[in-house]
Short mmCIF file of C-alpha atoms and ligand atoms in Angstrom, two decimals:
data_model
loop_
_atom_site.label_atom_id
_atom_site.label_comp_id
_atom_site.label_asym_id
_atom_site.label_seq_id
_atom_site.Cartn_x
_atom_site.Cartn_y
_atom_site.Cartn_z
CA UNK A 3 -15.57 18.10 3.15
CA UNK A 4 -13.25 19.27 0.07
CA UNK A 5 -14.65 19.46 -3.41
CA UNK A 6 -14.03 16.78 -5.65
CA UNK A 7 -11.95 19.21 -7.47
CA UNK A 8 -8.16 18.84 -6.95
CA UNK A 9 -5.19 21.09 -8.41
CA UNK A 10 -4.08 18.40 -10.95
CA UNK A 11 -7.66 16.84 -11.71
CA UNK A 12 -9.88 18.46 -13.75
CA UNK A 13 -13.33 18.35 -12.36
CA UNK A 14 -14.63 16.20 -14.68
CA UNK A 15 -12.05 13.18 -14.34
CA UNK A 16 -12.84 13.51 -10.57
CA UNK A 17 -16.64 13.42 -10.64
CA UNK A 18 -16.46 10.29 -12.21
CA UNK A 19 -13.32 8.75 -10.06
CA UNK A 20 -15.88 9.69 -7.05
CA UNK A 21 -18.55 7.55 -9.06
CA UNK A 22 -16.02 4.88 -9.78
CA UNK A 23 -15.12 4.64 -5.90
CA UNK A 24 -18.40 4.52 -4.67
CA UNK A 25 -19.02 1.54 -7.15
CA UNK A 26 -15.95 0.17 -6.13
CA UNK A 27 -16.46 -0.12 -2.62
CA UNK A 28 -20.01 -1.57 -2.97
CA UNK A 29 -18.78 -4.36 -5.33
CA UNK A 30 -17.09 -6.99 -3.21
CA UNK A 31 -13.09 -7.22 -2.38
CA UNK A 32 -12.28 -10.75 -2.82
CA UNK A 33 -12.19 -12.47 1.04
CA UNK A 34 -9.03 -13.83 2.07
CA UNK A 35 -9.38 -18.00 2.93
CA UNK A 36 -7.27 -16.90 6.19
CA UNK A 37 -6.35 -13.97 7.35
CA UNK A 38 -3.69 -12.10 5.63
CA UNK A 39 -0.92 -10.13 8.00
CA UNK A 40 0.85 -7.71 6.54
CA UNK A 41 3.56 -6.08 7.87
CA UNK A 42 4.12 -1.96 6.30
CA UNK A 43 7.97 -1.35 6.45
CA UNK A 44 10.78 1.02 5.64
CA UNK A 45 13.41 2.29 7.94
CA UNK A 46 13.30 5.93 5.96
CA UNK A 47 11.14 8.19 7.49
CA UNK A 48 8.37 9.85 5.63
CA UNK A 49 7.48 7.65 2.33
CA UNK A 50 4.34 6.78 3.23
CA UNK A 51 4.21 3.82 5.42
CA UNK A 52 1.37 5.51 7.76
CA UNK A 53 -0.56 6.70 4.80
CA UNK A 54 -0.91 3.54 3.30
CA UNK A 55 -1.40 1.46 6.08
CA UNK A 56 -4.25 3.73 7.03
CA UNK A 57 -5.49 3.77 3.43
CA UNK A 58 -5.79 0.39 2.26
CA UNK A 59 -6.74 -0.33 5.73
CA UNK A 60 -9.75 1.85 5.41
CA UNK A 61 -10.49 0.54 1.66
CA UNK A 62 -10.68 -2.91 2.95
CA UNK A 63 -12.97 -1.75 5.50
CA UNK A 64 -15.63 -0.35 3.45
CA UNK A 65 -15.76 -3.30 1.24
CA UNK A 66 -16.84 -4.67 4.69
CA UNK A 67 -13.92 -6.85 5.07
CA UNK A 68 -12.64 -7.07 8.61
CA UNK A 69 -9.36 -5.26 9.59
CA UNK A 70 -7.67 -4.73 12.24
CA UNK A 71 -4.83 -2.34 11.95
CA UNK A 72 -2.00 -2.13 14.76
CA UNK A 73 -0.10 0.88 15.70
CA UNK A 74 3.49 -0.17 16.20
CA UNK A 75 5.13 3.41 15.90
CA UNK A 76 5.34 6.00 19.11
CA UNK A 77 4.15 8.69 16.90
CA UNK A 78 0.91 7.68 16.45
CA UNK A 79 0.09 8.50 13.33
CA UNK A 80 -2.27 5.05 11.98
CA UNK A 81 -3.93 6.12 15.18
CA UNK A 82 -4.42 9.91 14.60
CA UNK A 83 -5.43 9.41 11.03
CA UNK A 84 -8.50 6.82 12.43
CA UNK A 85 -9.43 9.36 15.05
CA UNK A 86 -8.22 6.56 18.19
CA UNK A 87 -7.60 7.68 21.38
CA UNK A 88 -3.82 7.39 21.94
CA UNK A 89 -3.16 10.39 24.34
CA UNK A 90 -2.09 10.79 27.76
CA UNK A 91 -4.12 7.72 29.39
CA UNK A 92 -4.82 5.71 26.72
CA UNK A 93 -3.33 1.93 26.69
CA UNK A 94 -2.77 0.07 23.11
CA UNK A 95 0.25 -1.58 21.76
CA UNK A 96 2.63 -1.10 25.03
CA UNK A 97 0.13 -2.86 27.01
CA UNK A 98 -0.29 -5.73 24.44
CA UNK A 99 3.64 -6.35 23.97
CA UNK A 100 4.74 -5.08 27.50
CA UNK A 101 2.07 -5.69 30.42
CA UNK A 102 -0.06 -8.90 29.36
CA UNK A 103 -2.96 -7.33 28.10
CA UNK A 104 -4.95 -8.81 25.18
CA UNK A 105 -5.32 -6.79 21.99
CA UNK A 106 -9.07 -7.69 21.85
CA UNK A 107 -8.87 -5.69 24.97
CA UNK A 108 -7.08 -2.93 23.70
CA UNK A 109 -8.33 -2.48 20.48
CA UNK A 110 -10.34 0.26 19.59
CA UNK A 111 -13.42 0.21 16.93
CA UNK A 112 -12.35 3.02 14.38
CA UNK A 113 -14.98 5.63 14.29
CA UNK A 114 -16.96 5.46 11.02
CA UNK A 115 -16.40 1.71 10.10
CA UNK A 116 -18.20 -0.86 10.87
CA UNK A 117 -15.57 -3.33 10.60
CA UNK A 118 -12.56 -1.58 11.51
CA UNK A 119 -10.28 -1.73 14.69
CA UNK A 120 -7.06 -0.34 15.68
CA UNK A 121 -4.62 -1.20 18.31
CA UNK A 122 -3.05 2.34 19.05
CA UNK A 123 -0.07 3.36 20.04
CA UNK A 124 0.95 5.56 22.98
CA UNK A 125 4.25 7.87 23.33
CA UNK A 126 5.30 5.54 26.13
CA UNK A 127 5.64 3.04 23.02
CA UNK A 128 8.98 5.17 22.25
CA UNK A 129 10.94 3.12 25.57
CA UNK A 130 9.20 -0.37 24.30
CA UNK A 131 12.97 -1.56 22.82
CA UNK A 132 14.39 -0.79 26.27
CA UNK A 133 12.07 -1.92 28.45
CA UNK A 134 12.12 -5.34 26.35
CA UNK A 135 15.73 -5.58 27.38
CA UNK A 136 15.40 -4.85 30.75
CA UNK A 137 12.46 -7.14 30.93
CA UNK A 138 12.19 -10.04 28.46
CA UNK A 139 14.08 -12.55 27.58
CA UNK A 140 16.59 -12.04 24.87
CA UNK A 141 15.01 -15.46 23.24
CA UNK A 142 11.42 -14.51 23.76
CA UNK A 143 11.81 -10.32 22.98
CA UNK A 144 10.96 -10.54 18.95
CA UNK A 145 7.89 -12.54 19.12
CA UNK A 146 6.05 -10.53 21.66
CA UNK A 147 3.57 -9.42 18.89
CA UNK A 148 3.54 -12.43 17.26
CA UNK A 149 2.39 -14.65 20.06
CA UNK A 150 -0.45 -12.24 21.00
CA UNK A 151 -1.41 -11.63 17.31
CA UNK A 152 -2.38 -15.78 17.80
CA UNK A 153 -4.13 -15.91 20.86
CA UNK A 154 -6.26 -12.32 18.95
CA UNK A 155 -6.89 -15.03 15.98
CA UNK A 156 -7.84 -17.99 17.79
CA UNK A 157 -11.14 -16.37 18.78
CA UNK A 158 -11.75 -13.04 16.12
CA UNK A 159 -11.93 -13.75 12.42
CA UNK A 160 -9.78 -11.09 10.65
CA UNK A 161 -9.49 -10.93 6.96
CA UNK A 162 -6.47 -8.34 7.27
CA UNK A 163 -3.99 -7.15 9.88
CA UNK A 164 -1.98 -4.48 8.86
CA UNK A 165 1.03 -3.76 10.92
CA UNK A 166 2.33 -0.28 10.91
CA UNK A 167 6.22 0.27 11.56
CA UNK A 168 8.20 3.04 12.99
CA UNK A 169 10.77 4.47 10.64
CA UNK A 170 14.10 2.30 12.15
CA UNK A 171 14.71 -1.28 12.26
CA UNK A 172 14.16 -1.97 15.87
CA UNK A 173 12.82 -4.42 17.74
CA UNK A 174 9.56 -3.07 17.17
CA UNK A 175 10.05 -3.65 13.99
CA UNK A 176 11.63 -6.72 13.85
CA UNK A 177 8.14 -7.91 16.01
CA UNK A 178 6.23 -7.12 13.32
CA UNK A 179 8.28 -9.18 10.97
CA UNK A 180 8.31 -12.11 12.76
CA UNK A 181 5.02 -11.85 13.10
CA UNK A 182 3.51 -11.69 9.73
CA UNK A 183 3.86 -13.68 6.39
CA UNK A 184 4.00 -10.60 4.26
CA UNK A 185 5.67 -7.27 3.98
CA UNK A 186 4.49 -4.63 2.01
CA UNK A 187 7.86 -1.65 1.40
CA UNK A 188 5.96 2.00 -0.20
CA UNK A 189 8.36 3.68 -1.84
CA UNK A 190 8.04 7.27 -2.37
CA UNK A 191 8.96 8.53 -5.74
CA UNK A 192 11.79 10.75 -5.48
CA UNK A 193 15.71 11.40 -5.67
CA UNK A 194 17.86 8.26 -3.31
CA UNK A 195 14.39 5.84 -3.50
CA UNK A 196 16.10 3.12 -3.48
CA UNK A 197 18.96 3.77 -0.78
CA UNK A 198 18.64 1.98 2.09
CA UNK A 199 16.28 -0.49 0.82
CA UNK A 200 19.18 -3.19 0.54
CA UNK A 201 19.60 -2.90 4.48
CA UNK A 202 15.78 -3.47 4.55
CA UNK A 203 16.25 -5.92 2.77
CA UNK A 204 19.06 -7.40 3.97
CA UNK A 205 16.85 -6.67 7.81
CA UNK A 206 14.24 -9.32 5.87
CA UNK A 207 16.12 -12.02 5.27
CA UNK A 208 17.51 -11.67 8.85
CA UNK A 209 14.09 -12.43 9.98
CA UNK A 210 13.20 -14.58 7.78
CA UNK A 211 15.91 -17.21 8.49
CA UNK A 212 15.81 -16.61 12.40
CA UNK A 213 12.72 -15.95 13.13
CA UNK A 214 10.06 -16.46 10.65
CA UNK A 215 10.47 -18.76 7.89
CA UNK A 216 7.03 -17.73 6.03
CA UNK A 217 8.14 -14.19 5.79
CA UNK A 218 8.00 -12.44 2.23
CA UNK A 219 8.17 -9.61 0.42
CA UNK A 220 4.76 -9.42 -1.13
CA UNK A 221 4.01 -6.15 -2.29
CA UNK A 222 5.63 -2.86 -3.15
CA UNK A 223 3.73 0.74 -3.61
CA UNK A 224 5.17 3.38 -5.10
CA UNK A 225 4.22 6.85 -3.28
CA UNK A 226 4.06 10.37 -4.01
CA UNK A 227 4.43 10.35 -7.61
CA UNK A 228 4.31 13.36 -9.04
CA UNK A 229 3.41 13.69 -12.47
CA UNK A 230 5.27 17.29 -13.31
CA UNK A 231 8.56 15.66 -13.09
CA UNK A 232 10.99 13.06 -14.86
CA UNK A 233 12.18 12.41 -11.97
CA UNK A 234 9.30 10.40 -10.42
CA UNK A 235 9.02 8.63 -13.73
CA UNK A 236 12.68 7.42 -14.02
CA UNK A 237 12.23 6.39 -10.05
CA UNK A 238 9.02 4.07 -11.51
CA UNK A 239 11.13 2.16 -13.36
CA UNK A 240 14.07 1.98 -11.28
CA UNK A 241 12.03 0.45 -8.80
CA UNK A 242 10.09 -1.67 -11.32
CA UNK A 243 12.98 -3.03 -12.46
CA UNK A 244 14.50 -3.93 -9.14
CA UNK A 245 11.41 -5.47 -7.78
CA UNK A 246 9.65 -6.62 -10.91
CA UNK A 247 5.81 -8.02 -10.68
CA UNK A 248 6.21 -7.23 -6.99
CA UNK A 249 5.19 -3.74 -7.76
CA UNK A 250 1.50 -2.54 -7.98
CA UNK A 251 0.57 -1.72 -10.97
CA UNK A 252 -1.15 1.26 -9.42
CA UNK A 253 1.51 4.25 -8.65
CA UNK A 254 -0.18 6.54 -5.83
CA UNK A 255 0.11 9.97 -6.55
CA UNK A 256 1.13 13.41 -5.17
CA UNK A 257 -1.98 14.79 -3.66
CA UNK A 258 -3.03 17.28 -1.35
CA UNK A 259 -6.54 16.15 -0.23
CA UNK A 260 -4.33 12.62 0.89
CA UNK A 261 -1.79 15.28 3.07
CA UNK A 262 -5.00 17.06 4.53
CA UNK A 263 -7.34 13.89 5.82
CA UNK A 264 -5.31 13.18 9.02
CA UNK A 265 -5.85 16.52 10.35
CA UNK A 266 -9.30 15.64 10.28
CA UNK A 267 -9.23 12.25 11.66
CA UNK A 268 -9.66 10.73 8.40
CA UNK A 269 -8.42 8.86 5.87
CA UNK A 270 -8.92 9.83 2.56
CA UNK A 271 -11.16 7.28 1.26
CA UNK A 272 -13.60 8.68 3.62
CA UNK A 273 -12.14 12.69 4.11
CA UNK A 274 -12.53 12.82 -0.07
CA UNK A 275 -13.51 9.43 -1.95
CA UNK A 276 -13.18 11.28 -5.08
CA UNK A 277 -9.71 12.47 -5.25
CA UNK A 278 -7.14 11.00 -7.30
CA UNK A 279 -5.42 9.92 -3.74
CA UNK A 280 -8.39 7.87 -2.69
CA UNK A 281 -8.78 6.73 -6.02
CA UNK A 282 -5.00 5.34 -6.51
CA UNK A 283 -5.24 3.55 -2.63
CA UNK A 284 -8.58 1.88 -3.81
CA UNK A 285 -7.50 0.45 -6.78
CA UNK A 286 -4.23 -0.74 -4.74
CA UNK A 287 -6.28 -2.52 -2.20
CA UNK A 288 -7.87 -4.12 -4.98
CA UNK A 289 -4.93 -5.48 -6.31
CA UNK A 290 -3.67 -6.38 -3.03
CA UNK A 291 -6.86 -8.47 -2.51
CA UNK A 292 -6.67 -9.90 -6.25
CA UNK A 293 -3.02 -11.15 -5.76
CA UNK A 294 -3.29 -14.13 -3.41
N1 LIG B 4 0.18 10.61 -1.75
C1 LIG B 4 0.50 11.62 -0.94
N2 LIG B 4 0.29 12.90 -1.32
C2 LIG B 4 0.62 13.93 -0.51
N3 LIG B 4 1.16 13.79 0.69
C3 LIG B 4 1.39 12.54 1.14
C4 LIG B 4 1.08 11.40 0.35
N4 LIG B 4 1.45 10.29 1.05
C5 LIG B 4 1.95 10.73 2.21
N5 LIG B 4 1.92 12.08 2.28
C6 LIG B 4 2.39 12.93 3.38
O1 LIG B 4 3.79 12.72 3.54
C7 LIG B 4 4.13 12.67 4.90
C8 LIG B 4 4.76 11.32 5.22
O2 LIG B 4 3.80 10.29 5.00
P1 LIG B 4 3.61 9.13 6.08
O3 LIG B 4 3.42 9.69 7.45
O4 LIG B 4 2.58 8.22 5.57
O5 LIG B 4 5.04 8.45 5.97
P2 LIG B 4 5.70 7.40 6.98
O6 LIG B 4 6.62 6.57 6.17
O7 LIG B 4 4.66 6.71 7.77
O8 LIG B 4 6.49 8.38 7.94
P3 LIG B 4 7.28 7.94 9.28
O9 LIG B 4 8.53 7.30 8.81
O10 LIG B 4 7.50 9.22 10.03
O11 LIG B 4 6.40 6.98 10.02
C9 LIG B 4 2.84 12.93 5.68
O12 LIG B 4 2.75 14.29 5.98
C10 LIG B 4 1.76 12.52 4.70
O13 LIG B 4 0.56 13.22 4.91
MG1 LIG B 5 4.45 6.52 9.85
#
């Protein structure tokens, strides 16, 4: 387990951000009347889509809320960072959207929570887009999640489902947006943020008048700020000022102890609560749960 002392943090700040999460997580996140679905996209690789998936995810879960958090990209990595079997033999999201199989079947409990699953994903995930073709209907290919994300529902009360996208706009992808009401886009703080973020969006609105009327943008996180720079500061309000009251409040920021957890099978609200990482993904679960 690391220290509660990080590069940036003096030791004093971080004892009491490790007192401040551990009073955080007892006190109650607000419970969703039904079960909120959120989608975690951005077609540019690396800005933290995994990382916050996993971390909210894992905030949420230690409230006690129940999540369940499905692996919809062929590396992995949601599945890694919860310690989920998703090698060699293991079945998860392919079997769910390929072969008929149930996620309550597939679903594994994520070590350490108690209310905490994940769907995994397996490298055989990568040929999903081409076996659809070769196998589904062109009419019936983008709601393969969606209609087995309803029969899960019908019988398992979830207060979250986070969906966790590969870095392309796919039909992997565009499952997960037709099957969810919201979309959350991280946005990691650094030189070009914003480019390519208008085909997302424009990807969106596709879905949203062909496949999924309900479907919104309703959250953006800005990532891997790092304080040393202007440069992540003039990206903050760049992207404030495209997306307005969309935005967090809470900016997460550059940290080391948030890079480290996955190699561990952990995410950092468990690998260190204290860190200013774990800190920053708490108090953006909270305002995720505060805003509807
Ligand atoms: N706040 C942070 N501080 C330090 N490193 C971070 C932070 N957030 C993410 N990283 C690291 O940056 C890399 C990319 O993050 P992540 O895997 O979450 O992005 P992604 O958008 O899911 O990537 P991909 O597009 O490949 O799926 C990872 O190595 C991750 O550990
Ligand atoms: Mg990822």
């Amino acid at each position: 387990m690391a220290s509660f002392e990080e590069e940036d943090t003096p030791l004093a700040a971080a004892a009491a951000a490790a007192v401040y999460v551990r009073r955080g997580l007892k006190g109650s996140f607000s419970k969703p009347k039904k079960t909120r679905i959120l989608t975690i996209a951005n077609q540019k690789g690396g800005v933290g889509k995994t990382t916050t998936a996993v971390n909210v995810a894992a905030a949420m879960g230690l409230a006690g809320l129940n999540v369940l958090v499905i692996d919809l990209d062929p590396q992995g990595n949601a599945s890694t960072a919860f310690n989920v079997d998703h090698w060699e033999d293991a079945s998860g999201t392919f079997d769910v959207l390929l072969d008929g199989e149930t996620i309550a079947d597939m679903m594994s409990p994520a070590p350490g929570f108690e209310s905490l699953w994940v769907l995994p994903a397996t490298l055989d995930l990568a040929g999903a887009d081409i076996e659809m073709i070769t196998t589904v209907a062109e009419t019936e290919r983008p709601f393969l999640l969606k209609n087995a994300l309803e029969v899960f529902l019908a019988d398992h009360e979830m207060d979250y489902v986070f969906v966790d996208c590969p870095p392309s706009l796919g039909m992997l992808t565009i499952n997960a947006l037709a099957a969810v009401s919201e979309v959350l886009i991280p946005i990691q703080c650094e030189f070009y943020a914003l480019e390519g973020v208008q085909q997302l969006l424009r990807t969106i609105e596709f879905a949203k008048e062909r496949l999924n009327p309900d479907l919104d943008v309703s959250t953006v996180l800005l990532t891997m700020f790092n304080s040393s720079t202007n440069l992540s500061q003039s990206v903050v309000g760049e992207v404030r000022g495209y997306f307005g009251d969309k935005v967090l409040d809470t900016v997460i920021p550059r940290s080391t102890y948030v890079a480290e957890a996955p190699s561990f099978g952990q995410s950092v609200m468990t690998y260190d609560p204290g860190s200013s990482g774990a800190v920053a993904y708490l108090a953006a679960a909270r305002e995720i749960a505060e805003r509807k």
